[in-house]
Amino acid sequence: MRKYSLRAHNTFGLDVFADHFLEYHSEDELRELISEGRVTVPFLHIGQGSNLLFTGDYYKGTVLHSCIRGITVVSEDENTVCVHVGAGVVWDDFVCHCVTKGWYGVENLSLIPGETGAAAVQNIGAYGVEVKDVIVSVDTVDLNGRKRVYSVDECCYSYRHSLFKEPSSKSVFVTGVQFRLNKIPRFVLTYGALREALSDEKTLTLQAVRDAVVRIRRSKLPDPAVCGNAGSFFMNPIVSRACWQKLLALYPYMPYYEVDAERVKIPAGWLIEQCGWKGRSLGQAAVYDKQALVLVNLGGATGADIVALAKAVQDSVYQKFGISIQPEVLFVGDGMKTE
Ligand code: EPU
């Protein structure tokens, strides 16, 4: 029997069902659910489902969602403020709160869909900022009901990755995040389009930066409420300098970002566009016509349609450039296995 619809819980807008759906409002309520044996295996912990792809139409297991809310100042001095945020707080509500309060650090991450807990798991990033840059610590509860606070160093953050994405952390639930923000203006304007969008501003303000980020995002990225998608579908591949130099000889206009002395990041959106995929569809799944890194549901697509398109795109990029691009979104199977 199809029990619980997850359609409102995945931004691809896929028609998927699960056996059980549980929500909790505090760490204690989560621990109670665990001790009552209601968190049955397999389980999947989700935020707003903005970085998920259900590959089938049924998840044979329990889906958990945190409704832990609240934004609380923990400590502050003249220069900084430390603030604790519940995992279930909508990320952009927190950004908006910071901008209103005059706290600097997350404004470049405006309008990213999802909730605060998932932001810390995924290490969301945009316009020269990653959320790890402002995280102090992450609160968790594990499947035995044990609480543990991880310092930012213990979270092992890297590009769109953290310890909490490792299979070994599958039974660790993020319940809250502590951030340190600046009270003294400190803007990050390394991203060219953001700098340009702000070039006419006489005095830079947090609100102006937020507005510019929102404008840029709206011009390039589809609104999940209108067109199902999960933001960037693939990660930007990081390649050796030798590989980058070979490609640059063939494509001198190729955009890239320096990572460190050995490695360079190449925008997957550019690679995909060069393969002719931008704006093309396969059934009801398509490569977005304004940003080739985003796959969209044109209406009525299944998880399998999106997977088929993703594989076709990956194959083309590999054939043309010899680079294997990897999904940023989490593929979730039927609960019996996670792809
Ligand atoms: N590009 C193309 N064609 C495209 C898309 C991009 O040629 O269809 C080129 C652009 O011209 C530019 C370069 O690729 O030279 C980079 O494009 P863009 O600035 O749009 O950023 P991105 O690398 O495609 C990343 C993040 C985004 C984030 C932006 C801005 C990843 C996987 N994606 O995209 O994050 O908003 O930078 O910082 O790192 C997300 O994670 O969901 C997301 C939207």
CSV table of N, CA and C in Angstrom, one decimal, residues 110-214:
chain,number,residue,atom,x,y,z
A,110,SER,N,22.6,33.6,0.1
A,110,SER,CA,21.2,34.0,0.0
A,110,SER,C,20.5,33.0,-1.0
A,111,LEU,N,19.2,32.7,-0.6
A,111,LEU,CA,18.3,32.0,-1.5
A,111,LEU,C,18.6,30.6,-1.9
A,112,ILE,N,19.6,30.0,-1.2
A,112,ILE,CA,19.9,28.6,-1.5
A,112,ILE,C,18.8,27.8,-0.8
A,113,PRO,N,18.1,26.9,-1.6
A,113,PRO,CA,17.0,26.2,-1.0
A,113,PRO,C,17.5,25.2,0.1
A,114,GLY,N,16.7,24.8,1.0
A,114,GLY,CA,17.1,23.8,2.0
A,114,GLY,C,17.0,24.3,3.4
A,115,GLU,N,17.4,23.5,4.3
A,115,GLU,CA,17.4,23.8,5.7
A,115,GLU,C,18.8,23.9,6.3
A,116,THR,N,18.9,24.4,7.5
A,116,THR,CA,20.2,24.7,8.1
A,116,THR,C,21.0,23.4,8.4
A,117,GLY,N,20.3,22.3,8.8
A,117,GLY,CA,21.1,21.1,9.1
A,117,GLY,C,21.7,20.5,7.8
A,118,ALA,N,20.9,20.5,6.8
A,118,ALA,CA,21.4,20.0,5.5
A,118,ALA,C,22.5,20.9,4.9
A,119,ALA,N,22.4,22.2,5.2
A,119,ALA,CA,23.4,23.1,4.7
A,119,ALA,C,24.8,22.7,5.3
A,120,ALA,N,24.7,22.3,6.6
A,120,ALA,CA,26.0,22.0,7.3
A,120,ALA,C,26.5,20.6,6.8
A,121,VAL,N,25.6,19.7,6.5
A,121,VAL,CA,26.0,18.4,6.0
A,121,VAL,C,26.6,18.5,4.6
A,122,GLN,N,26.0,19.3,3.8
A,122,GLN,CA,26.4,19.4,2.4
A,122,GLN,C,27.5,20.4,2.1
A,123,ASN,N,27.8,21.3,3.1
A,123,ASN,CA,28.8,22.4,3.0
A,123,ASN,C,28.4,23.2,1.7
A,124,ILE,N,27.2,23.8,1.8
A,124,ILE,CA,26.7,24.6,0.7
A,124,ILE,C,27.6,25.7,0.4
A,125,GLY,N,27.7,26.1,-0.9
A,125,GLY,CA,28.6,27.2,-1.2
A,125,GLY,C,28.0,28.0,-2.4
A,126,ALA,N,28.4,29.3,-2.5
A,126,ALA,CA,28.1,30.1,-3.7
A,126,ALA,C,28.8,31.4,-3.6
A,127,TYR,N,29.2,31.9,-4.7
A,127,TYR,CA,29.7,33.3,-4.9
A,127,TYR,C,30.9,33.5,-3.9
A,128,GLY,N,31.8,32.5,-3.8
A,128,GLY,CA,33.1,32.7,-3.1
A,128,GLY,C,33.0,32.3,-1.6
A,129,VAL,N,31.8,31.9,-1.1
A,129,VAL,CA,31.7,31.5,0.3
A,129,VAL,C,31.2,30.1,0.4
A,130,GLU,N,31.7,29.4,1.4
A,130,GLU,CA,31.2,28.1,1.8
A,130,GLU,C,30.7,28.2,3.2
A,131,VAL,N,29.7,27.4,3.5
A,131,VAL,CA,29.1,27.6,4.9
A,131,VAL,C,30.1,27.2,6.0
A,132,LYS,N,31.1,26.3,5.7
A,132,LYS,CA,32.1,25.9,6.7
A,132,LYS,C,32.9,27.1,7.2
A,133,ASP,N,32.9,28.1,6.3
A,133,ASP,CA,33.7,29.3,6.7
A,133,ASP,C,33.1,30.0,8.0
A,134,VAL,N,31.9,29.8,8.3
A,134,VAL,CA,31.2,30.5,9.4
A,134,VAL,C,30.7,29.5,10.5
A,135,ILE,N,31.0,28.2,10.3
A,135,ILE,CA,30.5,27.2,11.2
A,135,ILE,C,31.5,27.1,12.4
A,136,VAL,N,31.0,27.0,13.6
A,136,VAL,CA,31.8,26.8,14.8
A,136,VAL,C,31.7,25.3,15.2
A,137,SER,N,30.5,24.8,15.2
A,137,SER,CA,30.3,23.4,15.6
A,137,SER,C,28.9,22.9,15.2
A,138,VAL,N,28.8,21.6,15.2
A,138,VAL,CA,27.5,21.0,14.7
A,138,VAL,C,27.0,20.0,15.8
A,139,ASP,N,25.8,20.1,16.2
A,139,ASP,CA,25.2,19.2,17.2
A,139,ASP,C,24.6,18.0,16.5
A,140,THR,N,24.7,16.9,17.1
A,140,THR,CA,24.2,15.7,16.5
A,140,THR,C,23.6,14.8,17.6
A,141,VAL,N,22.7,13.9,17.1
A,141,VAL,CA,22.2,12.7,18.0
A,141,VAL,C,22.4,11.5,17.1
A,142,ASP,N,22.9,10.4,17.7
A,142,ASP,CA,23.0,9.2,16.9
A,142,ASP,C,21.9,8.2,17.1
A,143,LEU,N,22.0,7.1,16.4
A,143,LEU,CA,20.9,6.1,16.4
A,143,LEU,C,20.8,5.4,17.8
A,144,ASN,N,21.8,5.6,18.6
A,144,ASN,CA,21.7,5.1,20.0
A,144,ASN,C,21.2,6.2,21.0
A,145,GLY,N,20.8,7.3,20.4
A,145,GLY,CA,20.3,8.4,21.2
A,145,GLY,C,21.4,9.2,21.9
A,146,ARG,N,22.6,9.0,21.5
A,146,ARG,CA,23.7,9.7,22.1
A,146,ARG,C,23.9,11.1,21.5
A,147,LYS,N,24.1,12.1,22.3
A,147,LYS,CA,24.4,13.5,21.7
A,147,LYS,C,25.9,13.7,21.6
A,148,ARG,N,26.3,14.4,20.5
A,148,ARG,CA,27.7,14.7,20.4
A,148,ARG,C,27.8,16.0,19.6
A,149,VAL,N,28.7,16.9,20.1
A,149,VAL,CA,28.9,18.1,19.3
A,149,VAL,C,30.2,18.0,18.6
A,150,TYR,N,30.2,18.2,17.3
A,150,TYR,CA,31.5,18.1,16.5
A,150,TYR,C,32.0,19.6,16.3
A,151,SER,N,33.3,19.8,16.5
A,151,SER,CA,33.9,21.1,16.2
A,151,SER,C,34.0,21.1,14.7
A,152,VAL,N,34.1,22.3,14.1
A,152,VAL,CA,34.2,22.5,12.7
A,152,VAL,C,35.4,21.6,12.1
A,153,ASP,N,36.5,21.5,12.8
A,153,ASP,CA,37.6,20.7,12.3
A,153,ASP,C,37.2,19.2,12.3
A,154,GLU,N,36.4,18.8,13.2
A,154,GLU,CA,36.0,17.4,13.2
A,154,GLU,C,35.1,17.0,12.1
A,155,CYS,N,34.4,18.1,11.5
A,155,CYS,CA,33.5,17.8,10.4
A,155,CYS,C,34.1,17.5,9.1
A,156,CYS,N,35.5,17.7,9.0
A,156,CYS,CA,36.2,17.3,7.8
A,156,CYS,C,35.6,17.9,6.5
A,157,TYR,N,35.4,19.2,6.5
A,157,TYR,CA,34.8,19.8,5.4
A,157,TYR,C,35.7,20.0,4.2
A,158,SER,N,35.1,19.7,3.0
A,158,SER,CA,35.8,20.1,1.8
A,158,SER,C,34.6,20.4,0.8
A,159,TYR,N,35.0,20.6,-0.5
A,159,TYR,CA,34.0,21.1,-1.5
A,159,TYR,C,32.7,20.2,-1.5
A,160,ARG,N,31.6,20.7,-1.1
A,160,ARG,CA,30.3,20.0,-1.0
A,160,ARG,C,30.4,18.7,-0.3
A,161,HIS,N,31.3,18.7,0.7
A,161,HIS,CA,31.4,17.4,1.5
A,161,HIS,C,31.7,17.6,2.9
A,162,SER,N,31.3,16.6,3.8
A,162,SER,CA,31.6,16.7,5.2
A,162,SER,C,31.6,15.2,5.7
A,163,LEU,N,32.1,15.1,6.9
A,163,LEU,CA,32.0,13.8,7.6
A,163,LEU,C,30.6,13.2,7.6
A,164,PHE,N,29.6,14.1,7.6
A,164,PHE,CA,28.2,13.6,7.8
A,164,PHE,C,27.7,13.0,6.5
A,165,LYS,N,28.5,13.1,5.4
A,165,LYS,CA,28.1,12.5,4.1
A,165,LYS,C,28.7,11.1,3.9
A,166,GLU,N,29.6,10.8,4.9
A,166,GLU,CA,30.3,9.5,4.8
A,166,GLU,C,29.4,8.4,5.2
A,167,PRO,N,29.5,7.2,4.6
A,167,PRO,CA,28.7,6.1,5.0
A,167,PRO,C,28.8,5.8,6.6
A,168,SER,N,29.9,6.1,7.1
A,168,SER,CA,30.1,5.8,8.6
A,168,SER,C,29.3,6.7,9.4
A,169,SER,N,28.7,7.8,8.9
A,169,SER,CA,27.9,8.8,9.6
A,169,SER,C,26.4,8.6,9.3
A,170,LYS,N,26.1,7.5,8.7
A,170,LYS,CA,24.7,7.3,8.3
A,170,LYS,C,23.7,7.4,9.4
A,171,SER,N,24.2,6.9,10.6
A,171,SER,CA,23.3,7.0,11.8
A,171,SER,C,23.5,8.2,12.7
A,172,VAL,N,24.0,9.2,12.1
A,172,VAL,CA,24.2,10.5,12.9
A,172,VAL,C,23.3,11.5,12.3
A,173,PHE,N,22.4,12.1,13.2
A,173,PHE,CA,21.5,13.1,12.7
A,173,PHE,C,21.9,14.5,13.2
A,174,VAL,N,22.0,15.4,12.3
A,174,VAL,CA,22.4,16.8,12.7
A,174,VAL,C,21.2,17.5,13.2
A,175,THR,N,21.3,18.0,14.4
A,175,THR,CA,20.1,18.7,15.1
A,175,THR,C,20.2,20.2,15.2
A,176,GLY,N,21.5,20.7,15.1
A,176,GLY,CA,21.7,22.1,15.2
A,176,GLY,C,23.1,22.5,14.8
A,177,VAL,N,23.2,23.8,14.5
A,177,VAL,CA,24.5,24.3,14.1
A,177,VAL,C,24.8,25.6,14.8
A,178,GLN,N,26.1,25.8,15.2
A,178,GLN,CA,26.5,27.0,15.7
A,178,GLN,C,27.4,27.8,14.7
A,179,PHE,N,27.1,29.0,14.5
A,179,PHE,CA,27.8,29.9,13.6
A,179,PHE,C,28.5,31.0,14.3
A,180,ARG,N,29.6,31.5,13.7
A,180,ARG,CA,30.2,32.8,14.2
A,180,ARG,C,30.2,33.7,13.0
A,181,LEU,N,29.5,34.9,13.3
A,181,LEU,CA,29.3,35.9,12.2
A,181,LEU,C,30.0,37.2,12.6
A,182,ASN,N,30.3,38.0,11.7
A,182,ASN,CA,31.0,39.3,12.0
A,182,ASN,C,30.0,40.4,12.2
A,183,LYS,N,30.3,41.3,13.1
A,183,LYS,CA,29.5,42.5,13.2
A,183,LYS,C,30.1,43.7,12.5
A,184,ILE,N,31.3,43.5,12.1
A,184,ILE,CA,32.1,44.5,11.4
A,184,ILE,C,32.0,44.1,9.9
A,185,PRO,N,31.7,45.1,9.0
A,185,PRO,CA,31.6,44.8,7.6
A,185,PRO,C,32.8,44.0,7.0
A,186,ARG,N,32.4,42.9,6.4
A,186,ARG,CA,33.5,42.1,5.7
A,186,ARG,C,32.8,41.4,4.6
A,187,PHE,N,32.9,42.0,3.4
A,187,PHE,CA,32.3,41.4,2.2
A,187,PHE,C,33.2,40.5,1.4
A,188,VAL,N,32.6,39.5,0.8
A,188,VAL,CA,33.4,38.6,-0.1
A,188,VAL,C,32.9,38.9,-1.5
A,189,LEU,N,33.8,39.6,-2.3
A,189,LEU,CA,33.3,40.0,-3.7
A,189,LEU,C,34.3,39.4,-4.7
A,190,THR,N,34.7,38.1,-4.5
A,190,THR,CA,35.6,37.5,-5.4
A,190,THR,C,34.9,37.0,-6.7
A,191,TYR,N,33.6,36.8,-6.6
A,191,TYR,CA,32.9,36.3,-7.8
A,191,TYR,C,32.6,37.5,-8.7
A,192,GLY,N,33.1,37.4,-10.0
A,192,GLY,CA,33.0,38.6,-10.9
A,192,GLY,C,31.6,39.2,-11.1
A,193,ALA,N,30.6,38.3,-11.3
A,193,ALA,CA,29.3,38.8,-11.6
A,193,ALA,C,28.7,39.5,-10.4
A,194,LEU,N,29.1,39.1,-9.2
A,194,LEU,CA,28.6,39.8,-8.0
A,194,LEU,C,29.2,41.2,-7.9
A,195,ARG,N,30.5,41.2,-8.1
A,195,ARG,CA,31.2,42.5,-8.1
A,195,ARG,C,30.6,43.5,-9.1
A,196,GLU,N,30.3,43.0,-10.3
A,196,GLU,CA,29.7,43.8,-11.3
A,196,GLU,C,28.4,44.3,-10.9
A,197,ALA,N,27.6,43.4,-10.4
A,197,ALA,CA,26.2,43.7,-10.0
A,197,ALA,C,26.2,44.8,-8.9
A,198,LEU,N,27.3,44.9,-8.2
A,198,LEU,CA,27.3,45.9,-7.1
A,198,LEU,C,28.1,47.1,-7.4
A,199,SER,N,28.6,47.2,-8.6
A,199,SER,CA,29.6,48.3,-9.0
A,199,SER,C,29.0,49.7,-8.9
A,200,ASP,N,27.6,49.8,-9.0
A,200,ASP,CA,27.0,51.1,-8.9
A,200,ASP,C,26.7,51.5,-7.5
A,201,GLU,N,26.8,50.6,-6.5
A,201,GLU,CA,26.4,50.9,-5.2
A,201,GLU,C,27.5,51.9,-4.6
A,202,LYS,N,27.0,53.0,-4.0
A,202,LYS,CA,28.0,53.9,-3.4
A,202,LYS,C,28.5,53.4,-2.1
A,203,THR,N,27.6,53.0,-1.2
A,203,THR,CA,28.0,52.3,0.1
A,203,THR,C,27.4,50.9,0.1
A,204,LEU,N,28.3,50.0,0.2
A,204,LEU,CA,27.9,48.6,0.2
A,204,LEU,C,27.2,48.2,1.5
A,205,THR,N,26.0,47.6,1.3
A,205,THR,CA,25.3,47.1,2.6
A,205,THR,C,25.0,45.6,2.4
A,206,LEU,N,24.8,45.0,3.6
A,206,LEU,CA,24.4,43.6,3.6
A,206,LEU,C,23.2,43.4,2.7
A,207,GLN,N,22.2,44.3,2.8
A,207,GLN,CA,21.0,44.1,2.0
A,207,GLN,C,21.3,44.2,0.5
A,208,ALA,N,22.2,45.1,0.1
A,208,ALA,CA,22.5,45.3,-1.3
A,208,ALA,C,23.2,44.0,-1.8
A,209,VAL,N,24.0,43.4,-1.0
A,209,VAL,CA,24.7,42.2,-1.4
A,209,VAL,C,23.7,41.1,-1.6
A,210,ARG,N,22.8,41.0,-0.5
A,210,ARG,CA,21.8,39.9,-0.6
A,210,ARG,C,20.9,40.1,-1.9
A,211,ASP,N,20.5,41.3,-2.1
A,211,ASP,CA,19.6,41.6,-3.3
A,211,ASP,C,20.3,41.2,-4.6
A,212,ALA,N,21.6,41.5,-4.7
A,212,ALA,CA,22.4,41.2,-5.9
A,212,ALA,C,22.5,39.7,-6.1
A,213,VAL,N,22.8,39.0,-5.0
A,213,VAL,CA,22.9,37.5,-5.1
A,213,VAL,C,21.5,36.9,-5.5
A,214,VAL,N,20.4,37.4,-4.9
A,214,VAL,CA,19.1,37.0,-5.3
A,214,VAL,C,18.8,37.2,-6.8
